CSV table of C-alpha atoms in Angstrom, one decimal:
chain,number,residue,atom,x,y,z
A,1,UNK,CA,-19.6,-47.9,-10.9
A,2,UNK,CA,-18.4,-44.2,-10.6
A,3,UNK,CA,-14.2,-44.0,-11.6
A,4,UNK,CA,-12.2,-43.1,-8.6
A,5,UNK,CA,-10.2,-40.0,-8.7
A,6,UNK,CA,-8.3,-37.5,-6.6
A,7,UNK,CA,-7.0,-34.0,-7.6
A,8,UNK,CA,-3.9,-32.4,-5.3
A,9,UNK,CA,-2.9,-29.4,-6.0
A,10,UNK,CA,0.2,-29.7,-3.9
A,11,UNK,CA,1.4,-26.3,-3.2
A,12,UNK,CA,2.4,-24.3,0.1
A,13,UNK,CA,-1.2,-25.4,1.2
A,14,UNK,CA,-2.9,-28.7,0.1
A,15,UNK,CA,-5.9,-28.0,-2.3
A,16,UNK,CA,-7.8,-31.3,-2.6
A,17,UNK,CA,-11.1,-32.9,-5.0
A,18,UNK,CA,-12.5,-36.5,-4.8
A,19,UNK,CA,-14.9,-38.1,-6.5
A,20,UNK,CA,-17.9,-38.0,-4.6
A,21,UNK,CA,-16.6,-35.1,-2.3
A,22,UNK,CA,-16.4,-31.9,-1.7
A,23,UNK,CA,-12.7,-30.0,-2.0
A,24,UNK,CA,-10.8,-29.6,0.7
A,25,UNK,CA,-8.3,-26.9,2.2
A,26,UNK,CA,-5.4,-27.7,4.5
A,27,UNK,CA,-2.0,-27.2,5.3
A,28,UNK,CA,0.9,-29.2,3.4
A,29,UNK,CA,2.9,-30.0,6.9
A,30,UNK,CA,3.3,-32.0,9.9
A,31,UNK,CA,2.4,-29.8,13.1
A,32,UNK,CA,4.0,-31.3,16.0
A,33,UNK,CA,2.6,-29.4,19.6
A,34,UNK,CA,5.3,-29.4,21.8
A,35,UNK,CA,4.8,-30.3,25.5
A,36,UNK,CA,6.8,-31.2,28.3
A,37,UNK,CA,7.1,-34.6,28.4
A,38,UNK,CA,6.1,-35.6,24.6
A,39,UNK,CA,5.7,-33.9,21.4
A,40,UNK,CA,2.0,-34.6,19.5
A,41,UNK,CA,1.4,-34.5,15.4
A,42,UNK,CA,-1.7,-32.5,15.3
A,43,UNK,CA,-4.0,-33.6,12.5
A,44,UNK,CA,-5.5,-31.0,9.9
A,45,UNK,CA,-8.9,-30.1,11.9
A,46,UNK,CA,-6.9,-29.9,15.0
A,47,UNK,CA,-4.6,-26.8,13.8
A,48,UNK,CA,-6.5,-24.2,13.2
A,49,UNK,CA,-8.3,-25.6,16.7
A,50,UNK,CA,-4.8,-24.9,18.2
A,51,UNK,CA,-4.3,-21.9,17.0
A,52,UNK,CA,-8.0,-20.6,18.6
A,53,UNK,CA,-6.6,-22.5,22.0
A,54,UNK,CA,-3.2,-20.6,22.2
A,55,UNK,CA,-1.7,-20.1,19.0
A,56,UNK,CA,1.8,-21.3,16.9
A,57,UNK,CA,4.3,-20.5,19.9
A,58,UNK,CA,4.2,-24.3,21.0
A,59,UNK,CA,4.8,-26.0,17.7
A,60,UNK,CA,7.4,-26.8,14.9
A,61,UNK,CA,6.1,-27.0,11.4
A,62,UNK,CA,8.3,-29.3,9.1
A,63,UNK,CA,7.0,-28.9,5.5
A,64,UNK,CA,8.3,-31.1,2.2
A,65,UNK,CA,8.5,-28.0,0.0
A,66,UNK,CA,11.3,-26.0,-0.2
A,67,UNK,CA,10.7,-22.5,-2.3
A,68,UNK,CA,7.9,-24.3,-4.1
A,69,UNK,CA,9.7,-27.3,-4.9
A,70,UNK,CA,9.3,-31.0,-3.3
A,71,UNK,CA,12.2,-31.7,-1.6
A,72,UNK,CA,11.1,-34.3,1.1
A,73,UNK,CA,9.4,-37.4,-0.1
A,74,UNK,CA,8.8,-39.7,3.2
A,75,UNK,CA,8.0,-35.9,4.8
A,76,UNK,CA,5.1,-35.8,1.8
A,77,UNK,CA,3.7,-39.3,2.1
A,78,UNK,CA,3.0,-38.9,5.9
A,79,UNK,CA,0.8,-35.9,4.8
A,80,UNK,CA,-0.9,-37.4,2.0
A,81,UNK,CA,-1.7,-40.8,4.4
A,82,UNK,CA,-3.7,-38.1,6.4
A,83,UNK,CA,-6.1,-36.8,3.3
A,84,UNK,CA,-5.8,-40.3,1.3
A,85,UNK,CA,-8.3,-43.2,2.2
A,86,UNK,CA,-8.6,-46.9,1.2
A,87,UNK,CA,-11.5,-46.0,-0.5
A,88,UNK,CA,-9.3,-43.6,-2.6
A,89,UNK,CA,-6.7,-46.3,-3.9
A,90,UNK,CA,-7.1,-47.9,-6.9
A,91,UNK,CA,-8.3,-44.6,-8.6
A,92,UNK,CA,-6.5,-41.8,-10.9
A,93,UNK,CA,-4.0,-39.2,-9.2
A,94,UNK,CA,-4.1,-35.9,-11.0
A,95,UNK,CA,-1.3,-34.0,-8.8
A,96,UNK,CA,0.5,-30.6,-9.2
A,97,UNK,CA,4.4,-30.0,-9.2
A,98,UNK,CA,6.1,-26.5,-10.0
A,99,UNK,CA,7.5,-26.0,-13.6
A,100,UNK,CA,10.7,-26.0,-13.9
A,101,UNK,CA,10.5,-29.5,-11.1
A,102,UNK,CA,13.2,-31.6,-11.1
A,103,UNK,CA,13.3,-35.1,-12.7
A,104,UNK,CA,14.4,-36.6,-9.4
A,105,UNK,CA,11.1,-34.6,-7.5
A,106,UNK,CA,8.5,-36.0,-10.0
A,107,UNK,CA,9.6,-39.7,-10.4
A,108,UNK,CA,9.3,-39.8,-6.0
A,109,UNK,CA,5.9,-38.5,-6.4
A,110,UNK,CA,5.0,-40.9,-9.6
A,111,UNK,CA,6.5,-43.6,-7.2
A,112,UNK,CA,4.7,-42.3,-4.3
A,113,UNK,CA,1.5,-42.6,-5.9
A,114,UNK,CA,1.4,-45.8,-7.6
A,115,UNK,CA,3.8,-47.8,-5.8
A,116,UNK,CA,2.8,-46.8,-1.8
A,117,UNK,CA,-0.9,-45.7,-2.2
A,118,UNK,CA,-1.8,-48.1,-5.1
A,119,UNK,CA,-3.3,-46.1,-7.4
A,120,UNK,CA,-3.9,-47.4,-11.3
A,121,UNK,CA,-2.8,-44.0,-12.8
A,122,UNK,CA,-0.8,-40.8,-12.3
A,123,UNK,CA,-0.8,-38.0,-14.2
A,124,UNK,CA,1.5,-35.1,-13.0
A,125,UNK,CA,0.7,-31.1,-14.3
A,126,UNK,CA,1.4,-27.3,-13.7
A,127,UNK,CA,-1.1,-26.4,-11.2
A,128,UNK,CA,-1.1,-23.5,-13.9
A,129,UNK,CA,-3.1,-25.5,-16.2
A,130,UNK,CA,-5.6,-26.9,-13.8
A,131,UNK,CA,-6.5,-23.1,-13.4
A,132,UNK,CA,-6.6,-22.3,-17.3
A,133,UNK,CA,-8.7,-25.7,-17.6
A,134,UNK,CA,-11.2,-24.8,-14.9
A,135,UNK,CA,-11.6,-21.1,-16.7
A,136,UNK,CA,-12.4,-22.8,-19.9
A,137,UNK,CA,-14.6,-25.3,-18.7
A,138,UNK,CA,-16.8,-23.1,-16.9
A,139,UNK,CA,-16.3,-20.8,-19.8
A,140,UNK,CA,-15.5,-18.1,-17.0
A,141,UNK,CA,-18.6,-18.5,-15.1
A,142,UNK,CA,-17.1,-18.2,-11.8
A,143,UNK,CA,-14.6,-15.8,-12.6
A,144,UNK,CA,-14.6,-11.7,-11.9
A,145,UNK,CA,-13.2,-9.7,-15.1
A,146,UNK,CA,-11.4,-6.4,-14.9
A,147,UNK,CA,-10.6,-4.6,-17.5
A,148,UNK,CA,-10.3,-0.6,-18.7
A,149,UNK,CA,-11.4,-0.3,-22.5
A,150,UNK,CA,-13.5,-3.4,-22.8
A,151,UNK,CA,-13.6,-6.6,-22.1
A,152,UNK,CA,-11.9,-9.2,-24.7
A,153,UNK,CA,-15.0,-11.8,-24.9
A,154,UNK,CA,-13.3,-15.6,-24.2
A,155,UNK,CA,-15.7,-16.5,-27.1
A,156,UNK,CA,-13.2,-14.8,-29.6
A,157,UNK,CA,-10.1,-16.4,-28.1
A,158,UNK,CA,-8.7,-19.7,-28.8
A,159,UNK,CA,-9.6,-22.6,-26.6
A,160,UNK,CA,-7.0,-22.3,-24.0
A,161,UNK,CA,-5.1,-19.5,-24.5
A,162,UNK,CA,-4.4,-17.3,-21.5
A,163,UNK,CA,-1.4,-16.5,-19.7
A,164,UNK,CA,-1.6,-17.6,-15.9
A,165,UNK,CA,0.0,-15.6,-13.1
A,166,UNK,CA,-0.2,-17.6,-10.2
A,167,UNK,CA,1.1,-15.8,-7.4
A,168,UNK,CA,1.9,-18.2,-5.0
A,169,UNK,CA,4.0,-18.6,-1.1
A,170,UNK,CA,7.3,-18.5,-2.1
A,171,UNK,CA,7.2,-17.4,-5.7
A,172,UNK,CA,5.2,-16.2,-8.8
A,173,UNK,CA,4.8,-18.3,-12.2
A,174,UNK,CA,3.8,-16.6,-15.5
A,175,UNK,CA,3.3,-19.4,-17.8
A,176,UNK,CA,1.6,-18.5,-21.1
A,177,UNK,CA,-0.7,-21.4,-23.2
A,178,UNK,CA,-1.7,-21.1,-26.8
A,179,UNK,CA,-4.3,-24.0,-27.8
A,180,UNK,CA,-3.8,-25.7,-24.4
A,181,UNK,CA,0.2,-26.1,-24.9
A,182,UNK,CA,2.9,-24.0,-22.4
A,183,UNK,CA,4.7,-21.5,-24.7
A,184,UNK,CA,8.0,-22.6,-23.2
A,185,UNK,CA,9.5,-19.4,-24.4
A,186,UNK,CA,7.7,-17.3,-22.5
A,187,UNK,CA,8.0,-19.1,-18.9
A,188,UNK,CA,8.5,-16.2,-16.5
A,189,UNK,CA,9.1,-16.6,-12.6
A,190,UNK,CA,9.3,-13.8,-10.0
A,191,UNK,CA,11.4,-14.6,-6.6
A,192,UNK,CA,8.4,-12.8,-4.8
A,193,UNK,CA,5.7,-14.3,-3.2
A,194,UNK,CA,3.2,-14.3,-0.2
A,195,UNK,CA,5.5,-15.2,2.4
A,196,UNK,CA,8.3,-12.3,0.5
A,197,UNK,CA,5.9,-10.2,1.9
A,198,UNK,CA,5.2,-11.1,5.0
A,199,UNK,CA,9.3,-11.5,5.8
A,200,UNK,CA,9.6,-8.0,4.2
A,201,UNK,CA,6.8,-6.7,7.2
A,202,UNK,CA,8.4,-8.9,9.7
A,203,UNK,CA,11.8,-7.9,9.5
A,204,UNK,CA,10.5,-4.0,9.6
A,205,UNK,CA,8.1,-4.3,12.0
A,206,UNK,CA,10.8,-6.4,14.3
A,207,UNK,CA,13.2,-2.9,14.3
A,208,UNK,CA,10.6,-1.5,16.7
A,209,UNK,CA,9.1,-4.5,18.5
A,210,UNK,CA,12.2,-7.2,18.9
A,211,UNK,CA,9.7,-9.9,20.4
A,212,UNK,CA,8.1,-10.1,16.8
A,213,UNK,CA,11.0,-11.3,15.4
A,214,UNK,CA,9.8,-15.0,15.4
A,215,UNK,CA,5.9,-14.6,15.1
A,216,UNK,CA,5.4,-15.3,11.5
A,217,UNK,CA,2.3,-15.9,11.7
A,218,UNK,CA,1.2,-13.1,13.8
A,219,UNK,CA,2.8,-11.2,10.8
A,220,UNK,CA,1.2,-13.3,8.4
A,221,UNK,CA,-2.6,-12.4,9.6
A,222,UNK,CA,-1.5,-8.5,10.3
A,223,UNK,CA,-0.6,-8.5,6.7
A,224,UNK,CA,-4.3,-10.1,5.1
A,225,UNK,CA,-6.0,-7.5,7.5
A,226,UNK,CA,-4.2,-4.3,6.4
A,227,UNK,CA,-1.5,-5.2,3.2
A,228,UNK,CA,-2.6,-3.7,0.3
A,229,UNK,CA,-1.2,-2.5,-3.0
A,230,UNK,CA,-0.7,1.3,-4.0
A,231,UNK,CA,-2.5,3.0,-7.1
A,232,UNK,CA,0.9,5.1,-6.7
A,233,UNK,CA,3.6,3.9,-4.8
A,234,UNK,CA,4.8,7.8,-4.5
A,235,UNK,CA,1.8,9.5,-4.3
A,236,UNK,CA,0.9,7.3,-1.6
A,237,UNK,CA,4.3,7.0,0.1
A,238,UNK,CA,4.1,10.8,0.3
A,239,UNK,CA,0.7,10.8,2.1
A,240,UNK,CA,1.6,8.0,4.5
A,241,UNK,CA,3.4,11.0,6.1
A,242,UNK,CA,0.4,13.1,7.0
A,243,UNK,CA,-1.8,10.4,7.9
A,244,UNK,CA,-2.2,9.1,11.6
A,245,UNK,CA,-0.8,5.4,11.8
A,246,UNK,CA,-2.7,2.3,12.4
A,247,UNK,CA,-2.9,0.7,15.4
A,248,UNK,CA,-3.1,-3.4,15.2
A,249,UNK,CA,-3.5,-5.5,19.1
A,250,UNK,CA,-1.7,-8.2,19.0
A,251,UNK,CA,-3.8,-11.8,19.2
A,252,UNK,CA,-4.5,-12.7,23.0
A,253,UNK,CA,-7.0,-15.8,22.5
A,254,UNK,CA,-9.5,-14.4,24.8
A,255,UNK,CA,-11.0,-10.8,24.8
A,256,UNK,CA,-10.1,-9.8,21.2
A,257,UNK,CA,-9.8,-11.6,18.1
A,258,UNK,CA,-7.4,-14.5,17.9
A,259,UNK,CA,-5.8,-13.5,14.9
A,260,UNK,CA,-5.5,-9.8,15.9
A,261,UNK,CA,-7.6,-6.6,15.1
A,262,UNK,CA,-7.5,-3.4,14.2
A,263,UNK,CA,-8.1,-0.7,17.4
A,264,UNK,CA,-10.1,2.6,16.4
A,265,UNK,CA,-7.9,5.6,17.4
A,266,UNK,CA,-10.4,6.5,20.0
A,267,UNK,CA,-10.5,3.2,21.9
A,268,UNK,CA,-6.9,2.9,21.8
A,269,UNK,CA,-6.6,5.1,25.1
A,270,UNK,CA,-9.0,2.6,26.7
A,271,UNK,CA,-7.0,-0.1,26.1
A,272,UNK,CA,-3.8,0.9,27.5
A,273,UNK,CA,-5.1,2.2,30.6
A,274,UNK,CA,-6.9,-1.4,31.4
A,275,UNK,CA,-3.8,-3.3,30.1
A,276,UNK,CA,-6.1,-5.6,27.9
A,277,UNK,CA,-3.7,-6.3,25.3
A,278,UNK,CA,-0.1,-5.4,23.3
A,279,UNK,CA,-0.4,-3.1,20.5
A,280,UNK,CA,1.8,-1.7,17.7
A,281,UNK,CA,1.4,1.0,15.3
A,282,UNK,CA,1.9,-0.3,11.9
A,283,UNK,CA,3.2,2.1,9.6
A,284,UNK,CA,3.9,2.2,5.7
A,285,UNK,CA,4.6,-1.1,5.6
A,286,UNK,CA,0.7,-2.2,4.8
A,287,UNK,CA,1.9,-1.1,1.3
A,288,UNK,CA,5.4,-0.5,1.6
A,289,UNK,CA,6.1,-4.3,1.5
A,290,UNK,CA,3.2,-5.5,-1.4
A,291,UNK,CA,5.0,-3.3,-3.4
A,292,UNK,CA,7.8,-5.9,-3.9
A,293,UNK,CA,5.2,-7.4,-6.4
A,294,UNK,CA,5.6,-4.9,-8.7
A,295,UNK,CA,8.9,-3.7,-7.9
A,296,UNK,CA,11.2,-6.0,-5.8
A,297,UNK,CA,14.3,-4.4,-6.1
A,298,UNK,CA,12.5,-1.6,-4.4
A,299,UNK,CA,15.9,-1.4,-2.0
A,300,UNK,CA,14.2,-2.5,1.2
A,301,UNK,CA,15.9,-5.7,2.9
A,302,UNK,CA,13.4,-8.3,1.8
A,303,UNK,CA,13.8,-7.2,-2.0
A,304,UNK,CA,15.4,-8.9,-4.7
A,305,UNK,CA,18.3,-6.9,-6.8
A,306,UNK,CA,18.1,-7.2,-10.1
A,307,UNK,CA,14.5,-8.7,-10.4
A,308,UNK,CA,11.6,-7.4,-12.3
A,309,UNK,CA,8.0,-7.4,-10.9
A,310,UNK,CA,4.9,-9.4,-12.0
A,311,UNK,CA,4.1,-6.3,-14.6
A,312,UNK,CA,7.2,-6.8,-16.6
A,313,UNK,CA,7.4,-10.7,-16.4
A,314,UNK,CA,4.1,-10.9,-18.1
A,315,UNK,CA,5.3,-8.4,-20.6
A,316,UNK,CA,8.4,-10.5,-21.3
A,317,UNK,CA,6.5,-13.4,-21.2
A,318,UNK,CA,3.8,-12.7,-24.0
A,319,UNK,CA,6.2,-11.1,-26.4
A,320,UNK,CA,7.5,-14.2,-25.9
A,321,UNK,CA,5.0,-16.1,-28.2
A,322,UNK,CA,4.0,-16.2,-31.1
A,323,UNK,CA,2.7,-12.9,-32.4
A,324,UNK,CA,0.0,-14.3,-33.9
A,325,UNK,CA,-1.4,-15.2,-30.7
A,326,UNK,CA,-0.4,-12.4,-28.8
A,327,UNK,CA,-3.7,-10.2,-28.6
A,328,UNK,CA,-5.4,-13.6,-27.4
A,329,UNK,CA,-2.9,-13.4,-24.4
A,330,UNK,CA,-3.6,-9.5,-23.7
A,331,UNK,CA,-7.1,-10.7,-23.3
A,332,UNK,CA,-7.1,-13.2,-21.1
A,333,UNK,CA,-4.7,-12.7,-18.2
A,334,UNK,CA,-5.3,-15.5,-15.2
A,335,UNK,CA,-4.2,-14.1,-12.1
A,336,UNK,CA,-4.5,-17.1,-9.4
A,337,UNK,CA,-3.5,-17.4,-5.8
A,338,UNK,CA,-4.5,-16.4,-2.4
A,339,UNK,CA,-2.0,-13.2,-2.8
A,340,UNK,CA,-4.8,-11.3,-5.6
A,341,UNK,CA,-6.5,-11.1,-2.2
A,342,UNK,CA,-4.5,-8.0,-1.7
A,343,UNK,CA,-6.3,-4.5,-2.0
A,344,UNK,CA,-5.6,-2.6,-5.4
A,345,UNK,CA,-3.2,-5.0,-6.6
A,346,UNK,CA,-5.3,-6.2,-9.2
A,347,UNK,CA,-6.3,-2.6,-10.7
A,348,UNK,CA,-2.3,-2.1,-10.6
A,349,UNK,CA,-1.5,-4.6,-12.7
A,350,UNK,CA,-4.1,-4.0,-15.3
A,351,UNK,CA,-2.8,0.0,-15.4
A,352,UNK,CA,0.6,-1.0,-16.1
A,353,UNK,CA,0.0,-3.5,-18.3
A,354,UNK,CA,-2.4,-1.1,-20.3
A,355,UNK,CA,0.4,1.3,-20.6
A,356,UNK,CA,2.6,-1.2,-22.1
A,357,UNK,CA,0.5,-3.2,-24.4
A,358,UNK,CA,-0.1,-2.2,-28.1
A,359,UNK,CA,-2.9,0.5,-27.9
A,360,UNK,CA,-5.4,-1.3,-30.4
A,361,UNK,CA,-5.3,-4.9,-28.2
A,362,UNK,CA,-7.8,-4.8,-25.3
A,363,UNK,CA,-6.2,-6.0,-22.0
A,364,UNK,CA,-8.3,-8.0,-20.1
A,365,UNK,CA,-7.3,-9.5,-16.4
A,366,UNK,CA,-9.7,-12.4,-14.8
A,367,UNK,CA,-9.4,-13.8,-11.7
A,368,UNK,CA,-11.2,-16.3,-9.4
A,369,UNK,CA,-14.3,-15.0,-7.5
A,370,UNK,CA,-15.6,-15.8,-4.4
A,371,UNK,CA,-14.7,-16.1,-0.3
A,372,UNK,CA,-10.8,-17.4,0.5
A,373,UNK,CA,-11.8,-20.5,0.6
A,374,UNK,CA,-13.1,-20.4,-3.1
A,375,UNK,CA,-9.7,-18.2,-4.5
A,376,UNK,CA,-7.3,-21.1,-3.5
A,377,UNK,CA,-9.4,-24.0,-4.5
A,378,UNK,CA,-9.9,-22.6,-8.0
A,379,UNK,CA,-7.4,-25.0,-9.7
A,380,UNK,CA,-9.2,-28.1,-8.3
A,381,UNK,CA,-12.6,-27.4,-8.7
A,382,UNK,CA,-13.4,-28.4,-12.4
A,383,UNK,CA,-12.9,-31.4,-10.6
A,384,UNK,CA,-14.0,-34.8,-13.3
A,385,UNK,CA,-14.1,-32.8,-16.0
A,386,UNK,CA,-10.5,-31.9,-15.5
A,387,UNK,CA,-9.6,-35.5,-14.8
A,388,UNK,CA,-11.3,-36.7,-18.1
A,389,UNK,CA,-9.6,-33.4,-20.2
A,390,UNK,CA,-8.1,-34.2,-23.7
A,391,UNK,CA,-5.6,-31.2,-22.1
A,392,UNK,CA,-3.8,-33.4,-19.4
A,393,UNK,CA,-0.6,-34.9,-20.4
A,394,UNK,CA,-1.1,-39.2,-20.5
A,395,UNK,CA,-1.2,-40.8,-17.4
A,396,UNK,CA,1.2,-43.4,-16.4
A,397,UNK,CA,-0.2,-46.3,-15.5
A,398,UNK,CA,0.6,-48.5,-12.5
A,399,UNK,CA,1.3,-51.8,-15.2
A,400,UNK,CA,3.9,-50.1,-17.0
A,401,UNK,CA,5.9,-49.0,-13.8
A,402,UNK,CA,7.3,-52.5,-12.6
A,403,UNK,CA,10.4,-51.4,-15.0
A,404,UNK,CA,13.9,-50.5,-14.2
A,405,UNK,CA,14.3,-47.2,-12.3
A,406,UNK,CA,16.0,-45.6,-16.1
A,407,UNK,CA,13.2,-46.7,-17.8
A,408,UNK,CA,10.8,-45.1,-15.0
A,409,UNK,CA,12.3,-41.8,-14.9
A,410,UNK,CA,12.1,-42.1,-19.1
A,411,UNK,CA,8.1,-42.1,-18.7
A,412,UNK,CA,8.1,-39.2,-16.6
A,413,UNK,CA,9.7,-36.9,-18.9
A,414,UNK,CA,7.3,-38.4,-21.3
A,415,UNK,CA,4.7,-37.1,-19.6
A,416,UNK,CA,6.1,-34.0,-18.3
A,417,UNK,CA,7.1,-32.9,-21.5
């Protein structure tokens, strides 16, 4: 008989493997639908379903993370009951936490795991190196490479070693590995993620068009159709000014498309006379705001004083290491998360960090190819491999948790060290 297992990758979104299955994408919150005389929990298929039906302006989202960090345990397990089967239990957990988690955070999921759904084993990681792991497994199969003076082959690099940028909702990790290990040292994190952005759009867009001010995720989908990321912030910030503006139509669940759309210039006329939907002209913020990645003390109201951008974390964060080990690392940069989705941001980073990094080392940046879908699932897909992986810290197993709470929490700092 096949081993059970179950790979979370228990982020902003819930990134999910089984044994036997195929991964699975969904959203890490209860949805409650408000109506007059009760409120309903809407299951995973049924959200996206409401949001075709009428949108987010009848709901409440509560979620269990807070900045990226677990802070609501009985919140979690009602979410997890939704994606975790009787037919599951009994098997090995391999689920994510942020570094830098509390001890507190990762003994309630360890608890949460073995002691409500009954399964034998839990072994708790950095989604981080569920992402290096898949790379090396698949020996960069499914990966797109981009790179200016030459790619540095994986074959010449140590097993895993990389540095991982995973650019996530509410923040961005740089965590560097030589041989497999975290180079503690050079643990970076950026204050700017995702939804950075979209709050930075929001809050500019709102100065013009009040009634935005709550429609996050009308924001959210205006920003995947038009955000993208500058070659040059001034160059382009100088021809924003000449250029005629955008014009996005808000979604109205019938004639146009429910998460919005662009209007060509000459059917915006059209529109307005036959009253078939709100538009707005979105101006520099389709790049304005994505520039907090690279800059987020930029000085708008959504950036972060005194904070450097991706560019200089990873900078930081591999002269950080050893220097032996250093010229691996320029030549195998991870960038992960559904953020490198963003137009051009990709190419920046690479030009930066090529201006930065000794001229003799080859930088070379990889990151997940494929639809959405694919992008966000990357740290789950190695899947059993992954699970069986030398790489994974020891599990804990459910026989040697019927200990005092001390003794517990003394197990999983074990295995999070």
């Amino acid at each position: 008989m096949t081993p059970k297992w179950v790979i979370i990758d228990n982020g902003f979104k819930l990134k999910i493997h089984k044994s036997g299955g195929r991964s699975r994408l969904g959203e890490n919150a209860i949805v409650v639908k408000k109506k007059k005389n009760e409120d309903t929990r809407l299951r995973h298929y049924e959200i996206d379903e409401n949001f075709r039906k009428g949108g987010y302006a009848k709901t409440v989202w509560y979620r269990p993370l807070l900045k990226g960090f677990c802070v609501d345990i009985p919140l979690q397990a009602e979410i997890w009951e939704r994606i975790i089967t009787d037919s599951d239990k009994g098997g090995k957990l391999v689920v994510t936490a942020p570094p830098l988690a509390t001890s507190e955070a990762l003994h309630g999921l360890v608890s949460l795991a073995l002691e409500y759904f009954k399964f034998s084993e839990v072994t708790v990681v950095i989604p981080q190196l569920l992402t290096l792991l898949n790379q090396y497994l698949s020996k960069g199969k499914n990966m797109a490479v981009v790179t200016e003076k030459g790619e540095y082959p994986l074959e010449q690099s140590p097993p895993m070693t990389g540095v991982v940028v995973d650019i996530g909702a509410a923040a961005t990790h740089i965590v560097p590995f030589v041989g497999g290990s975290v180079c503690k040292n050079g643990y970076r994190r950026v204050d700017v993620g995702g939804h950075t952005i979209t709050a930075n759009i929001q809050l500019a867009i709102a100065k013009r068009c009040p009634y935005l001010e709550t429609e996050f995720y009308v924001i959210d989908a205006l920003k995947e159709r038009l955000g993208y990321v500058s070659e040059d912030f001034a160059t382009e910030l100088h021809a924003a000014k000449k250029r005629r503006k955008t014009v996005y139509c808000m979604p109205d669940y019938d004639a146009y498309d429910a998460r919005g759309s662009v209007v060509p210039e000459e059917k915006l006329k059209e529109m307005l006379k036959q009253n078939t939907g709100q538009c707005i002209r979105v101006m520099n913020e389709a790049f304005t705001s994505p520039e907090l990645f690279l800059t987020p003390n930029i000085g708008s109201a959504g950036g972060k004083a005194g904070q450097g951008g991706i560019c200089e974390a990873v900078m930081a964060s591999i002269k950080a290491c050893p220097e032996v080990a250093q010229p691996a690392l320029w030549g195998n940069v991870i960038l992960s998360g559904a953020s490198i989705q963003f137009p051009g941001l990709k190419e920046r980073v690479l030009k930066t960090l090529r201006q930065d990094a000794p001229s003799h080392v080859p930088v070379t940046i990889r990151h997940p190819a494929g639809s959405a879908d694919d992008i966000s699932l990357f740290p789950v897909l190695a899947g059993e491999a992954a699970v069986k992986s030398s790489f994974l810290p020891p599990a804990i197993a459910a026989s040697k948790w019927s200990v005092p709470k001390q003794k517990q929490k003394k197990l999983v700092e074990e295995m999070w060290e």
